[in-house]
mmCIF file of C-alpha atoms in Angstrom:
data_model
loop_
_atom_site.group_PDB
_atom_site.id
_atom_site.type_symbol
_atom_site.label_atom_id
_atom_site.label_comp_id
_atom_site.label_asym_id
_atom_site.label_seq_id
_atom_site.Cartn_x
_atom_site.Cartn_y
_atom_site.Cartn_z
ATOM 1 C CA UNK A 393 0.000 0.000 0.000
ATOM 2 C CA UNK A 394 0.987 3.641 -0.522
ATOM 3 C CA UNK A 395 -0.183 6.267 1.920
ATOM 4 C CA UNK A 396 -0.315 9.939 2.731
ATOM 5 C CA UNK A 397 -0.347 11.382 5.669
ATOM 6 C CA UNK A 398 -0.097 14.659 7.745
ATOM 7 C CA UNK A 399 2.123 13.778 10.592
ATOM 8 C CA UNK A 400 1.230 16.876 12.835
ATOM 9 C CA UNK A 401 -1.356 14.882 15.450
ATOM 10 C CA UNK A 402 0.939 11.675 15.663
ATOM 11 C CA UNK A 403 3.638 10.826 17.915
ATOM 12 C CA UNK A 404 5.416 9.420 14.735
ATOM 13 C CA UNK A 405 5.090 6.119 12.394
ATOM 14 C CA UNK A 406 5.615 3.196 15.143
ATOM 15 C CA UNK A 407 3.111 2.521 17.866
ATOM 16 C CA UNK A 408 3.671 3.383 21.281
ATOM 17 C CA UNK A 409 1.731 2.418 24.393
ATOM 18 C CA UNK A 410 -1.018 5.455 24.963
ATOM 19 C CA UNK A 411 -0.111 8.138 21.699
ATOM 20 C CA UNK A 412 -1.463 8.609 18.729
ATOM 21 C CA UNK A 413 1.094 7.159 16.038
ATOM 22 C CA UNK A 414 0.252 6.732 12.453
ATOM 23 C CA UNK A 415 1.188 2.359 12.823
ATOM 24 C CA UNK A 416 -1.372 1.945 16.083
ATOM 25 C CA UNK A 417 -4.264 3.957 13.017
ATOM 26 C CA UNK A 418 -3.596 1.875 10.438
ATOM 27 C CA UNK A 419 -3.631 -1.247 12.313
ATOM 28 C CA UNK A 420 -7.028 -0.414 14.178
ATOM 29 C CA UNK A 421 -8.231 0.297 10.316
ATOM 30 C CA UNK A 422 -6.587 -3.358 9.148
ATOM 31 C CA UNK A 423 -8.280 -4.749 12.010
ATOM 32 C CA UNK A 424 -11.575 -3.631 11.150
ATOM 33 C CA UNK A 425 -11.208 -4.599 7.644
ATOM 34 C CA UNK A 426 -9.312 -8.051 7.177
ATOM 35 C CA UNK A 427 -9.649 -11.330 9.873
ATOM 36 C CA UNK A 428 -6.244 -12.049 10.004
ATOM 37 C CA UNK A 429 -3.661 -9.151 9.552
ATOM 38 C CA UNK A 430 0.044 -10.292 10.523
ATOM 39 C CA UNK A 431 3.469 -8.879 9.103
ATOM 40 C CA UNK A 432 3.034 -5.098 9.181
ATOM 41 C CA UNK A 433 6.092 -3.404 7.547
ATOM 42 C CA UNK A 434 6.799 -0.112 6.339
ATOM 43 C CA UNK A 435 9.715 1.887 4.166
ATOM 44 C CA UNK A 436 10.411 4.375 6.499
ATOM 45 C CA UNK A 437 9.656 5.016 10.264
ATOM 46 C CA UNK A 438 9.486 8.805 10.254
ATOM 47 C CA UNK A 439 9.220 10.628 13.321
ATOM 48 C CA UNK A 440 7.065 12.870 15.639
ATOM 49 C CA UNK A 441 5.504 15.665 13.096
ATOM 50 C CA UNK A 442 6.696 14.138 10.033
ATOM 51 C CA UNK A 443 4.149 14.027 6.882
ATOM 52 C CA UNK A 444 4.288 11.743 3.835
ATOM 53 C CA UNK A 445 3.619 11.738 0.454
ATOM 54 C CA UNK A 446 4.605 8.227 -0.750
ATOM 55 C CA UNK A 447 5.224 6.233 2.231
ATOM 56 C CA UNK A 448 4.798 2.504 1.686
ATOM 57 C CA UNK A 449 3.682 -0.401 3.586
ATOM 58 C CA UNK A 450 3.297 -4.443 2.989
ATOM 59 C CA UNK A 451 1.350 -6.409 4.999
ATOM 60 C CA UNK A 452 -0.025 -10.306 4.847
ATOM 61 C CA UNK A 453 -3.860 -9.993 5.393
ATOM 62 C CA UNK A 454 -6.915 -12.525 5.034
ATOM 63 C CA UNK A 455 -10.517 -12.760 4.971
ATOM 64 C CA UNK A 456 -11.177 -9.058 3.380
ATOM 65 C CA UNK A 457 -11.782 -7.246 0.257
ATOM 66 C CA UNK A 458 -9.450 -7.897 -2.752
ATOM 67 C CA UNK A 459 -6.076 -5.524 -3.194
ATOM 68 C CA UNK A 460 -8.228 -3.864 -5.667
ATOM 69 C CA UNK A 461 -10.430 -2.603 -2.948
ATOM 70 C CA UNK A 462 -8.894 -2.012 -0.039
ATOM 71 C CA UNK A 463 -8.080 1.153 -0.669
ATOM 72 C CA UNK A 464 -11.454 1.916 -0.641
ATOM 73 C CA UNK A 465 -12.370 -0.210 2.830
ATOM 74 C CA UNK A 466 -9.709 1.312 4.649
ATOM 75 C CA UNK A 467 -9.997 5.044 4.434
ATOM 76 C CA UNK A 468 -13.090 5.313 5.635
ATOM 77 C CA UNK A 469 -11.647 3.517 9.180
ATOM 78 C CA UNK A 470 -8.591 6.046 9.409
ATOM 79 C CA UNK A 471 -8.474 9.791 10.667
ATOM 80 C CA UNK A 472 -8.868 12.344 7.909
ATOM 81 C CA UNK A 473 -4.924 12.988 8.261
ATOM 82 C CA UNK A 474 -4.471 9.569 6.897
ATOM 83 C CA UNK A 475 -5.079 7.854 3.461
ATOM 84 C CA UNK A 476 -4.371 4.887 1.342
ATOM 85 C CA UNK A 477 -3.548 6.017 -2.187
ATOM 86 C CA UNK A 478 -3.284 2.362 -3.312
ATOM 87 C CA UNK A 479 -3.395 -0.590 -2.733
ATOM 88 C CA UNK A 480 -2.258 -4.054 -5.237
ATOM 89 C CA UNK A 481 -0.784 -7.748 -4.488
ATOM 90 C CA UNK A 482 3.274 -7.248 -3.281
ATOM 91 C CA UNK A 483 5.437 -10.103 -5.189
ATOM 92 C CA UNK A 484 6.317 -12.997 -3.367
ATOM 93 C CA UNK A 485 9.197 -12.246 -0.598
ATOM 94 C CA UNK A 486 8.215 -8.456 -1.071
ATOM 95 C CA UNK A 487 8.794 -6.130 2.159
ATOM 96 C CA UNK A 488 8.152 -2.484 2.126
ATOM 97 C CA UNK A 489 11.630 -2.033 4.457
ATOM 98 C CA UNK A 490 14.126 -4.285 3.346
ATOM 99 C CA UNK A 491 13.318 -4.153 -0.673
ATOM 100 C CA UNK A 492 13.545 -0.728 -0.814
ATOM 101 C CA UNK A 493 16.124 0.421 -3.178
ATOM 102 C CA UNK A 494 16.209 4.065 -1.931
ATOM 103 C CA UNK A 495 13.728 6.816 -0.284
ATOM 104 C CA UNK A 496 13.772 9.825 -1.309
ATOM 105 C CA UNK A 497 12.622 13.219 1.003
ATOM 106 C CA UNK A 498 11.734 16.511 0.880
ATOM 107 C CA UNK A 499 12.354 19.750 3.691
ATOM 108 C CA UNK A 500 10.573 22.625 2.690
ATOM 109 C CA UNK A 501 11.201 26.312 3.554
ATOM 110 C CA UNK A 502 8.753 28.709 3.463
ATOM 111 C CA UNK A 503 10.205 32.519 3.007
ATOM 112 C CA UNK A 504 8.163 34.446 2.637
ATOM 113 C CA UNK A 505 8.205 37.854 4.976
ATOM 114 C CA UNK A 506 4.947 37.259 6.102
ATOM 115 C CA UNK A 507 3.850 33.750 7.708
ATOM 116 C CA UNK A 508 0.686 31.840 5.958
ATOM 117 C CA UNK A 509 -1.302 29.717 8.134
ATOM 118 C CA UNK A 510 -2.035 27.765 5.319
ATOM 119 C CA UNK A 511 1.820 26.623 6.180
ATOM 120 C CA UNK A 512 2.174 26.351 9.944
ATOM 121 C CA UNK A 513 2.876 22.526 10.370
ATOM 122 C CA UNK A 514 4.037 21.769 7.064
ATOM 123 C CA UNK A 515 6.908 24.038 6.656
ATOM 124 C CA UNK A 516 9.633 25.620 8.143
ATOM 125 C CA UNK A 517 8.575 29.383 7.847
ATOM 126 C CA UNK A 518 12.453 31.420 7.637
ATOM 127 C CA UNK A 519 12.225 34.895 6.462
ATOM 128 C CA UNK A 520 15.169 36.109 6.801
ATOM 129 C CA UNK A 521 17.257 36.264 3.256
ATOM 130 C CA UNK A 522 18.648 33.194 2.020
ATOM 131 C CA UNK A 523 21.944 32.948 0.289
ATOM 132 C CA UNK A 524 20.749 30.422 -2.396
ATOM 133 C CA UNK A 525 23.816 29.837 -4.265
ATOM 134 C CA UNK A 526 26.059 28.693 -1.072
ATOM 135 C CA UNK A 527 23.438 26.179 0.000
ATOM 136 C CA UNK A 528 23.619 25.115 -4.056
ATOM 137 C CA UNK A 529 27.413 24.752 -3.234
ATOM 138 C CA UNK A 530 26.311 22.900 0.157
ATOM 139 C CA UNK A 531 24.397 20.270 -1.474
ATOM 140 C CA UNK A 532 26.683 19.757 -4.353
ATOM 141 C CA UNK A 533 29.412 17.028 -2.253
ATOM 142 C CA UNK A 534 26.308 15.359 -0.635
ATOM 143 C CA UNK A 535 26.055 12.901 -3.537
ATOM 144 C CA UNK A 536 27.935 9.652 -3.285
ATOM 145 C CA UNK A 537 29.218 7.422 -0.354
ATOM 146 C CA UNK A 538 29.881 9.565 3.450
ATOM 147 C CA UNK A 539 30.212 9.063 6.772
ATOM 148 C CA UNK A 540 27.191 11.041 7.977
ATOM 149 C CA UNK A 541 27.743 10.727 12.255
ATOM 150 C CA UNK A 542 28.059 14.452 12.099
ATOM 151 C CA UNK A 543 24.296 14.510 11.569
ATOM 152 C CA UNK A 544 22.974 12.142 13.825
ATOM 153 C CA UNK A 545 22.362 12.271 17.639
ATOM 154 C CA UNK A 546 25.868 10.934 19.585
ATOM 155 C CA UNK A 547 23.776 8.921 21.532
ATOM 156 C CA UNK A 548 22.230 6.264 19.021
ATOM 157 C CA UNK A 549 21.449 2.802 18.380
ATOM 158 C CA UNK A 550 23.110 2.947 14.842
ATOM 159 C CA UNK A 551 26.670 1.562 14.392
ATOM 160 C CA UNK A 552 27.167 2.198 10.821
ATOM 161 C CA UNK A 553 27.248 5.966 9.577
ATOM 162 C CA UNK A 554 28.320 5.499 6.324
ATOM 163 C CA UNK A 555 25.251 6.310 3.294
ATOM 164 C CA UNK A 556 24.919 6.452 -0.486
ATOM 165 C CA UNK A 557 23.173 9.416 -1.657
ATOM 166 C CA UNK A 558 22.009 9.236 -4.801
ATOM 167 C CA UNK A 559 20.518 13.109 -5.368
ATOM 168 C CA UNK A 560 20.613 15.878 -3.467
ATOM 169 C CA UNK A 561 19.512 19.631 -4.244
ATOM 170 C CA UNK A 562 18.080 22.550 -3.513
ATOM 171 C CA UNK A 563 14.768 23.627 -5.484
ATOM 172 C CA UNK A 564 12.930 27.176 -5.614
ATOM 173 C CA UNK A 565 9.247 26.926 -5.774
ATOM 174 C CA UNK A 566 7.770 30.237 -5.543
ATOM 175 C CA UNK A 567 8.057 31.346 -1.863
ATOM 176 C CA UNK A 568 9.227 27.517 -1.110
ATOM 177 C CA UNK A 569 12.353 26.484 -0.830
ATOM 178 C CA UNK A 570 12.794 22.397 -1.050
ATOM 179 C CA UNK A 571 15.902 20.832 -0.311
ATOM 180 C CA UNK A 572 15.391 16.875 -1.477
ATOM 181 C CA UNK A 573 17.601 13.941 -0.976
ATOM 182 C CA UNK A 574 17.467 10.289 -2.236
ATOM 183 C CA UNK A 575 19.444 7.682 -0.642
ATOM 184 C CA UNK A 576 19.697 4.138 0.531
ATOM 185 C CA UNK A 577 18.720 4.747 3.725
ATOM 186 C CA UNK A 578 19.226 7.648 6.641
ATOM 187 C CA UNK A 579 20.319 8.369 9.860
ATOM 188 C CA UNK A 580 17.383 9.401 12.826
ATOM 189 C CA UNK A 581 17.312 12.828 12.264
ATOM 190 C CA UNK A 582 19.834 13.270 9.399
ATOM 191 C CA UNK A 583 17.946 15.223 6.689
ATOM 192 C CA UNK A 584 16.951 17.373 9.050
ATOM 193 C CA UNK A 585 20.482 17.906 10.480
ATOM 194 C CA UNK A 586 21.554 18.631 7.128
ATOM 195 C CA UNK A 587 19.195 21.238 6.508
ATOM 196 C CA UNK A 588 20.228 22.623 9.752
ATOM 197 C CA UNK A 589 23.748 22.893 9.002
ATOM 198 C CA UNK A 590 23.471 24.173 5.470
ATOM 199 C CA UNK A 591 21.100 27.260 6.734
ATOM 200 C CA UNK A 592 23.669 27.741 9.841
ATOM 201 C CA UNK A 593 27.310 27.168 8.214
ATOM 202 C CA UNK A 594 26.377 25.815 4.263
ATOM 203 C CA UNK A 595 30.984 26.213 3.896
ATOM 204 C CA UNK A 596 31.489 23.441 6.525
ATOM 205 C CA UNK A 597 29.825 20.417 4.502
ATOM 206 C CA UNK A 598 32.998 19.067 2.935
ATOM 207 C CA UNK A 599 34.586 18.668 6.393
ATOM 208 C CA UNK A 600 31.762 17.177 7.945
ATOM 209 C CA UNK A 601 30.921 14.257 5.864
ATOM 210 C CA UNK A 602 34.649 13.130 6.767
ATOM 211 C CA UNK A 603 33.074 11.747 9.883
ATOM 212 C CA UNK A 604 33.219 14.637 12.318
ATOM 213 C CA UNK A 605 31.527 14.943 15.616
ATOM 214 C CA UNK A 606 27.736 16.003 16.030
ATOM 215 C CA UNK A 607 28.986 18.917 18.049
ATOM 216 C CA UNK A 608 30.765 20.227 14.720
ATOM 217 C CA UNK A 609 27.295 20.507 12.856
ATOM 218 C CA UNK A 610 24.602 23.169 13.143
ATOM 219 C CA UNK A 611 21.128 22.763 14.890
ATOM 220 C CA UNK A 612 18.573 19.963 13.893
ATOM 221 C CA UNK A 613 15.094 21.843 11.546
ATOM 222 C CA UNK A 614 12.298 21.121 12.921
ATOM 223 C CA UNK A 615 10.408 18.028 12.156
ATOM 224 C CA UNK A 616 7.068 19.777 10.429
ATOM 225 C CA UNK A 617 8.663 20.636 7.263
ATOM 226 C CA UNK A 618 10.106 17.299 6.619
ATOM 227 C CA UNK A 619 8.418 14.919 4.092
ATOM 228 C CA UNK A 620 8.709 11.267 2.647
ATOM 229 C CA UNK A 621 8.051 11.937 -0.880
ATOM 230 C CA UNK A 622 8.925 8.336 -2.187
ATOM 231 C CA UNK A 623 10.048 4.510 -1.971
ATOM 232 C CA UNK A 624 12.040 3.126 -5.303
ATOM 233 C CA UNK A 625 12.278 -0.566 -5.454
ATOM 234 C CA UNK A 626 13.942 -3.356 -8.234
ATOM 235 C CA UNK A 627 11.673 -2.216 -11.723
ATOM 236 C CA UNK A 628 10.453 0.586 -9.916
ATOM 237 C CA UNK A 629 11.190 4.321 -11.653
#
């Protein structure tokens, strides 16, 4: 399945006892629907206040409508901020986490000198001027194989920092400003920390991505204007 959701009332993707997370909706919705549901997976676990455009999720289910349909069953059992775009029978052996090829995201600024409420919770309003050609020059290195521990919390569960990016640019969309990334996979918190660091210090990338402390980068954006635009996978564009 491919959903869409605006991450602003959940605690996040995965479930936790007692919050609202987008996992603990979309199982109540499965449950409702199917009369077996087992093997929940999904592309990317984004965090507290984080939206998606194109996340993806596999799951084994019985006993309900057709892939055709379901779709169609489930939306009407999930909060408005929530929706399946699709839905169709995965290949044999398929899972939405580990046969991902890449994932690709999207921060957006919003800069213009007056804030829209049309925006609050889905971007990162910054009025001041933006020097658009250094954070061009910022992005340019990002593409190929780093060490990214510079832009990741020091205390974390991961033990290997080094990622292939793929893509990585900055885009001007009327009063937006998108900075999108496509990689293998990410570090908690490391588009964001990238963002961070290219609005704070955009020089310092080269020497970062050698492997340098977290202390050496700049601040972490917040999470609202982040966004998981898409999942590639083996004969997938």
């Amino acid at each position: 399945m491919t959903l869409e959701y605006d991450g602003s009332p959940f605690r996040g993707w995965a479930a936790q006892p007692g919050l609202p997370t987008v996992e603990a909706a979309l199982r109540a919705a499965l449950a409702e629907t199917f009369a077996a549901v087992e093997g929940l997976a999904v592309a990317g676990r984004t965090d507290t206040g984080v939206h998606a455009l194109g996340q993806v999720v596999s799951v084994d289910v019985e006993g309900g409508p057709p892939p055709e349909r379901a779709a169609a069953a489930l939306n009407p059992r999930l909060p408005d901020e929530i929706a399946v775009v699709s839905a169709a029978e995965a290949p044999a052996g398929f899972h939405a986490r580990h046969s991902a090829r890449s994932r690709s995201y999207r921060y957006r600024l919003f800069t213009r000198a007056t804030l829209s409420p049309f925006e609050v919770g889905r971007s990162w309003w910054v009025p001041r001027p933006l020097d658009e050609d250094a954070l061009a020059a910022a992005a340019a290195p990002l593409p190929g194989e780093h060490d990214f521990r510079a832009f990741t919390p020091t205390r974390t569960q991961h033990d290997v920092f080094v990622r292939v990016v793929e893509r990585a640019e900055w885009i001007r969309r009327g009063d937006h400003l998108d900075f999108e990334i496509t990689a293998d996979s990410y570090l908690r918190h490391m588009v964001r920390s990238l963002v961070g660091t290219m609005l704070e210090a955009p020089e310092s990338l080269p020497e970062l991505l050698a492997g340098a402390d977290r202390s050496a980068a700049g601040a972490t954006a917040p999470p609202w204007g982040l966004y998981l635009v898409s999942v590639a996978y083996d004969g997938s564009p």
